[in-house]
Structures are given as C-alpha cells and as structure tokens.
PDB file of C-alpha atoms and ligand atoms in Angstrom:
ATOM      1  CA  MET A  15     117.111 102.117 133.259  1.00  0.00           C
ATOM      2  CA  ASN A  16     119.848 103.315 130.946  1.00  0.00           C
ATOM      3  CA  ILE A  17     118.204 104.202 127.614  1.00  0.00           C
ATOM      4  CA  ARG A  18     119.070 106.268 124.543  1.00  0.00           C
ATOM      5  CA  ILE A  19     116.894 107.293 121.585  1.00  0.00           C
ATOM      6  CA  GLY A  20     117.958 107.966 118.006  1.00  0.00           C
ATOM      7  CA  ASN A  21     116.258 108.955 114.778  1.00  0.00           C
ATOM      8  CA  GLY A  22     117.213 108.442 111.164  1.00  0.00           C
ATOM      9  CA  TYR A  23     116.031 109.666 107.783  1.00  0.00           C
ATOM     10  CA  ASP A  24     117.013 108.764 104.242  1.00  0.00           C
ATOM     11  CA  ILE A  25     115.790 109.273 100.696  1.00  0.00           C
ATOM     12  CA  HIS A  26     116.981 107.764  97.422  1.00  0.00           C
ATOM     13  CA  ARG A  27     116.087 108.521  93.835  1.00  0.00           C
ATOM     14  CA  LEU A  28     113.937 106.057  91.848  1.00  0.00           C
ATOM     15  CA  VAL A  29     115.396 105.098  88.476  1.00  0.00           C
ATOM     16  CA  ALA A  30     114.880 102.419  85.830  1.00  0.00           C
ATOM     17  CA  ASP A  31     117.075  99.318  85.733  1.00  0.00           C
ATOM     18  CA  ARG A  32     117.755  99.060  89.442  1.00  0.00           C
ATOM     19  CA  PRO A  33     116.281  96.514  91.881  1.00  0.00           C
ATOM     20  CA  LEU A  34     113.973  97.888  94.572  1.00  0.00           C
ATOM     21  CA  ILE A  35     115.265  96.669  97.938  1.00  0.00           C
ATOM     22  CA  LEU A  36     113.561  97.763 101.147  1.00  0.00           C
ATOM     23  CA  GLY A  37     114.368  96.284 104.548  1.00  0.00           C
ATOM     24  CA  GLY A  38     116.492  93.679 102.788  1.00  0.00           C
ATOM     25  CA  VAL A  39     113.569  92.469 100.672  1.00  0.00           C
ATOM     26  CA  GLU A  40     113.624  92.739  96.884  1.00  0.00           C
ATOM     27  CA  ILE A  41     110.253  93.983  95.676  1.00  0.00           C
ATOM     28  CA  ALA A  42     109.046  93.619  92.101  1.00  0.00           C
ATOM     29  CA  HIS A  43     108.698  97.094  90.568  1.00  0.00           C
ATOM     30  CA  GLU A  44     109.578  98.763  87.261  1.00  0.00           C
ATOM     31  CA  MET A  45     112.007 101.090  89.057  1.00  0.00           C
ATOM     32  CA  GLY A  46     114.564 100.764  91.835  1.00  0.00           C
ATOM     33  CA  LEU A  47     116.555 103.040  94.103  1.00  0.00           C
ATOM     34  CA  LEU A  48     119.786 104.653  92.943  1.00  0.00           C
ATOM     35  CA  GLY A  49     122.751 104.674  95.272  1.00  0.00           C
ATOM     36  CA  HIS A  50     126.330 103.608  95.825  1.00  0.00           C
ATOM     37  CA  SER A  51     125.202 100.588  97.865  1.00  0.00           C
ATOM     38  CA  ASP A  52     121.977  98.681  97.196  1.00  0.00           C
ATOM     39  CA  ALA A  53     120.237 101.959  98.226  1.00  0.00           C
ATOM     40  CA  ASP A  54     118.012 100.239 100.808  1.00  0.00           C
ATOM     41  CA  VAL A  55     116.568 103.448 102.196  1.00  0.00           C
ATOM     42  CA  LEU A  56     114.771 101.764 105.118  1.00  0.00           C
ATOM     43  CA  THR A  57     117.857  99.939 106.351  1.00  0.00           C
ATOM     44  CA  HIS A  58     119.875 103.156 105.985  1.00  0.00           C
ATOM     45  CA  ALA A  59     117.396 105.122 108.125  1.00  0.00           C
ATOM     46  CA  ILE A  60     117.527 102.403 110.792  1.00  0.00           C
ATOM     47  CA  MET A  61     121.333 102.410 110.820  1.00  0.00           C
ATOM     48  CA  ASP A  62     121.422 106.193 111.181  1.00  0.00           C
ATOM     49  CA  ALA A  63     118.967 105.961 114.087  1.00  0.00           C
ATOM     50  CA  MET A  64     121.121 103.358 115.843  1.00  0.00           C
ATOM     51  CA  LEU A  65     124.271 105.448 115.374  1.00  0.00           C
ATOM     52  CA  GLY A  66     122.464 108.643 116.317  1.00  0.00           C
ATOM     53  CA  ALA A  67     121.293 107.146 119.607  1.00  0.00           C
ATOM     54  CA  LEU A  68     124.942 106.914 120.687  1.00  0.00           C
ATOM     55  CA  SER A  69     126.014 110.185 119.009  1.00  0.00           C
ATOM     56  CA  LEU A  70     128.278 108.171 116.724  1.00  0.00           C
ATOM     57  CA  GLY A  71     127.613 110.204 113.584  1.00  0.00           C
ATOM     58  CA  ASP A  72     125.989 108.775 110.468  1.00  0.00           C
ATOM     59  CA  ILE A  73     126.455 105.920 108.022  1.00  0.00           C
ATOM     60  CA  GLY A  74     128.261 108.181 105.532  1.00  0.00           C
ATOM     61  CA  HIS A  75     131.077 108.368 108.095  1.00  0.00           C
ATOM     62  CA  TYR A  76     131.426 104.584 108.434  1.00  0.00           C
ATOM     63  CA  PHE A  77     130.590 103.572 104.856  1.00  0.00           C
ATOM     64  CA  PRO A  78     131.592 106.555 102.655  1.00  0.00           C
ATOM     65  CA  PRO A  79     130.006 106.571  99.168  1.00  0.00           C
ATOM     66  CA  THR A  80     133.465 107.400  97.823  1.00  0.00           C
ATOM     67  CA  GLU A  81     134.791 103.992  98.963  1.00  0.00           C
ATOM     68  CA  PRO A  82     134.753 101.401  96.146  1.00  0.00           C
ATOM     69  CA  GLN A  83     134.413  98.593  98.724  1.00  0.00           C
ATOM     70  CA  TRP A  84     130.828  99.707  99.477  1.00  0.00           C
ATOM     71  CA  ALA A  85     129.759  99.803  95.812  1.00  0.00           C
ATOM     72  CA  GLY A  86     126.640  97.685  95.466  1.00  0.00           C
ATOM     73  CA  ALA A  87     126.929  96.718  99.144  1.00  0.00           C
ATOM     74  CA  ASP A  88     124.167  94.685 100.754  1.00  0.00           C
ATOM     75  CA  SER A  89     122.852  97.134 103.349  1.00  0.00           C
ATOM     76  CA  LEU A  90     122.006  94.272 105.696  1.00  0.00           C
ATOM     77  CA  VAL A  91     125.739  93.558 105.967  1.00  0.00           C
ATOM     78  CA  LEU A  92     126.275  97.211 106.903  1.00  0.00           C
ATOM     79  CA  LEU A  93     123.413  96.981 109.414  1.00  0.00           C
ATOM     80  CA  SER A  94     125.060  93.988 111.031  1.00  0.00           C
ATOM     81  CA  GLN A  95     128.290  95.992 111.375  1.00  0.00           C
ATOM     82  CA  VAL A  96     126.408  98.881 112.999  1.00  0.00           C
ATOM     83  CA  GLN A  97     124.802  96.386 115.376  1.00  0.00           C
ATOM     84  CA  THR A  98     128.247  95.091 116.350  1.00  0.00           C
ATOM     85  CA  LEU A  99     129.428  98.654 116.992  1.00  0.00           C
ATOM     86  CA  VAL A 100     126.412  99.326 119.223  1.00  0.00           C
ATOM     87  CA  GLN A 101     126.902  96.062 121.124  1.00  0.00           C
ATOM     88  CA  ASP A 102     130.624  96.693 121.585  1.00  0.00           C
ATOM     89  CA  LYS A 103     129.717  99.983 123.277  1.00  0.00           C
ATOM     90  CA  GLY A 104     127.479  98.105 125.721  1.00  0.00           C
ATOM     91  CA  TRP A 105     124.054  98.730 124.200  1.00  0.00           C
ATOM     92  CA  ARG A 106     121.315  96.652 122.620  1.00  0.00           C
ATOM     93  CA  VAL A 107     118.243  97.574 120.595  1.00  0.00           C
ATOM     94  CA  GLY A 108     115.055  97.755 122.664  1.00  0.00           C
ATOM     95  CA  ASN A 109     112.812  98.447 119.706  1.00  0.00           C
ATOM     96  CA  ILE A 110     112.724 100.148 116.337  1.00  0.00           C
ATOM     97  CA  ASP A 111     109.865 101.941 114.649  1.00  0.00           C
ATOM     98  CA  SER A 112     110.002 103.064 111.048  1.00  0.00           C
ATOM     99  CA  VAL A 113     107.983 104.450 108.152  1.00  0.00           C
ATOM    100  CA  VAL A 114     108.638 104.032 104.445  1.00  0.00           C
ATOM    101  CA  VAL A 115     107.121 106.769 102.294  1.00  0.00           C
ATOM    102  CA  ALA A 116     106.462 105.538  98.767  1.00  0.00           C
ATOM    103  CA  GLU A 117     103.726 106.369  96.292  1.00  0.00           C
ATOM    104  CA  ARG A 118     104.115 102.973  94.620  1.00  0.00           C
ATOM    105  CA  PRO A 119     104.342  99.995  94.735  1.00  0.00           C
ATOM    106  CA  LYS A 120     102.007  98.833  97.498  1.00  0.00           C
ATOM    107  CA  LEU A 121     104.320  97.818 100.325  1.00  0.00           C
ATOM    108  CA  LYS A 122     101.828  96.294 102.735  1.00  0.00           C
ATOM    109  CA  PRO A 123     102.236  92.742 101.341  1.00  0.00           C
ATOM    110  CA  HIS A 124     106.001  92.938 101.980  1.00  0.00           C
ATOM    111  CA  ILE A 125     106.090  94.390 105.484  1.00  0.00           C
ATOM    112  CA  ALA A 126     106.136  91.066 107.352  1.00  0.00           C
ATOM    113  CA  ALA A 127     109.069  89.894 105.212  1.00  0.00           C
ATOM    114  CA  MET A 128     110.971  93.144 105.900  1.00  0.00           C
ATOM    115  CA  ARG A 129     110.456  92.805 109.657  1.00  0.00           C
ATOM    116  CA  ASP A 130     111.594  89.172 109.565  1.00  0.00           C
ATOM    117  CA  ARG A 131     114.656  90.025 107.515  1.00  0.00           C
ATOM    118  CA  LEU A 132     115.706  92.937 109.745  1.00  0.00           C
ATOM    119  CA  ALA A 133     114.989  90.918 112.891  1.00  0.00           C
ATOM    120  CA  GLY A 134     117.129  88.066 111.575  1.00  0.00           C
ATOM    121  CA  VAL A 135     120.123  90.344 111.019  1.00  0.00           C
ATOM    122  CA  LEU A 136     119.699  92.179 114.333  1.00  0.00           C
ATOM    123  CA  LYS A 137     118.898  88.957 116.241  1.00  0.00           C
ATOM    124  CA  LEU A 138     115.688  90.500 117.542  1.00  0.00           C
ATOM    125  CA  ASN A 139     112.111  89.341 117.670  1.00  0.00           C
ATOM    126  CA  PRO A 140     110.105  90.753 114.731  1.00  0.00           C
ATOM    127  CA  ASP A 141     107.735  92.312 117.286  1.00  0.00           C
ATOM    128  CA  GLN A 142     110.603  94.648 118.281  1.00  0.00           C
ATOM    129  CA  ILE A 143     110.659  96.086 114.758  1.00  0.00           C
ATOM    130  CA  GLY A 144     107.854  98.280 113.496  1.00  0.00           C
ATOM    131  CA  VAL A 145     107.704  98.921 109.764  1.00  0.00           C
ATOM    132  CA  LYS A 146     104.889 101.046 108.405  1.00  0.00           C
ATOM    133  CA  ALA A 147     104.233 102.241 104.883  1.00  0.00           C
ATOM    134  CA  THR A 148     102.457 105.331 103.661  1.00  0.00           C
ATOM    135  CA  THR A 149     102.137 107.287 100.448  1.00  0.00           C
ATOM    136  CA  ASN A 150     102.898 110.995 100.220  1.00  0.00           C
ATOM    137  CA  GLU A 151      99.414 111.692  98.853  1.00  0.00           C
ATOM    138  CA  LYS A 152     101.004 112.495  95.457  1.00  0.00           C
ATOM    139  CA  LEU A 153     102.719 115.537  97.002  1.00  0.00           C
ATOM    140  CA  GLY A 154     106.319 116.544  96.386  1.00  0.00           C
ATOM    141  CA  PRO A 155     109.135 114.429  94.910  1.00  0.00           C
ATOM    142  CA  VAL A 156     108.049 111.258  96.699  1.00  0.00           C
ATOM    143  CA  GLY A 157     104.487 111.842  95.537  1.00  0.00           C
ATOM    144  CA  ARG A 158     105.735 112.210  91.958  1.00  0.00           C
ATOM    145  CA  GLU A 159     107.562 108.861  92.329  1.00  0.00           C
ATOM    146  CA  GLU A 160     110.967 110.488  91.948  1.00  0.00           C
ATOM    147  CA  GLY A 161     112.175 108.775  95.105  1.00  0.00           C
ATOM    148  CA  ILE A 162     111.368 106.773  98.218  1.00  0.00           C
ATOM    149  CA  ALA A 163     112.053 108.041 101.741  1.00  0.00           C
ATOM    150  CA  ALA A 164     112.233 106.352 105.130  1.00  0.00           C
ATOM    151  CA  TYR A 165     112.201 107.474 108.755  1.00  0.00           C
ATOM    152  CA  ALA A 166     113.249 105.415 111.758  1.00  0.00           C
ATOM    153  CA  VAL A 167     113.386 105.778 115.513  1.00  0.00           C
ATOM    154  CA  VAL A 168     115.329 103.382 117.706  1.00  0.00           C
ATOM    155  CA  LEU A 169     115.481 102.889 121.444  1.00  0.00           C
ATOM    156  CA  LEU A 170     118.736 101.482 122.790  1.00  0.00           C
ATOM    157  CA  VAL A 171     118.946  99.870 126.213  1.00  0.00           C
ATOM    158  CA  GLY A 172     122.222  99.810 128.141  1.00  0.00           C
ATOM    159  CA  ASN A 173     123.492  96.428 129.247  1.00  0.00           C
TER     160      ASN A 173
HETATM  161 MG1  LIG B   6     121.104 106.040 101.944  1.00  0.00          MG
END
C-alpha cells in the first residue's frame, strides 16, 4: 500500500476581543486567538500535516500572512483548498489524529462538533479524525494561558 505520513504543529497567542475558533467551531471564551486568518490553530496544524506528508511545504507558503486576501480567512476554506491539492496529487486522507493543548476553556464538550466540522469539509467519516484535548499542567506559555497550541498527524493513502 502506498502511504505517507505527515505531522503539523501550530500555536497562536490568546488575546481579548477575538473569537476562539478551534476545528471550525466557535467556542465561548473571554479570549480568542490572534492571527492573520481566524487563527484556528487546530485546523492549521492539520493542514501542515497534510502538506508535510507530501513534502509540499507549509501553509505559510500557500496562504502567506502578508497577503490581504487571507485576512480574517475561515481556516476551513483553506483546509478545503489543501484537500484539493492533496487529491490532485493522487492522495486521500486515511486518518488524522490531533491534540489541542489549552489550559482553558474545557474543550471536551466541543470535540464531537470539531470532528464533525472537519469531517464535513474533508468529506471523511468523523471516525477518521481524532481530536484530543489536554492542558499543559499550568506549565509554560500555554499553561499561563498566553496561547493555545495544536499538534496533528495525518496518514495519506495513495489512490
Ligand atoms: Mg497558524
């Protein structure tokens, strides 16, 4: 079987007066993530993993933060474009596993919605998308609630 693996990592700063969007789901919180796009750190990590699996570089190459057209972009739209790129090269996603590292808010109640949202965009079954959440045990910048980080691994299967 023709398979490729990729990994992705991202972190964004938490600030006041921004929505908190993770895996395409807006989560009620007094702070949100700062970024040129909607700063959806989970979706960004997944995109980087998909691109990395095919040695295609990273999302900064395809959607540069200097480009006004990506200002406030819905990261799910970017994810869909990455999916098209992967498919055009003759690959499909076998499965994704990911972890969001956030001290607060509690993400567990939102995980099913994130998986559904990502699966909808990628036209996958939600059981092909793992999303886990953990705190950083109050350690480091994530532990001090200065930011939220995400890690993702993706397996691509050749058509
Ligand atoms: Mg990012």
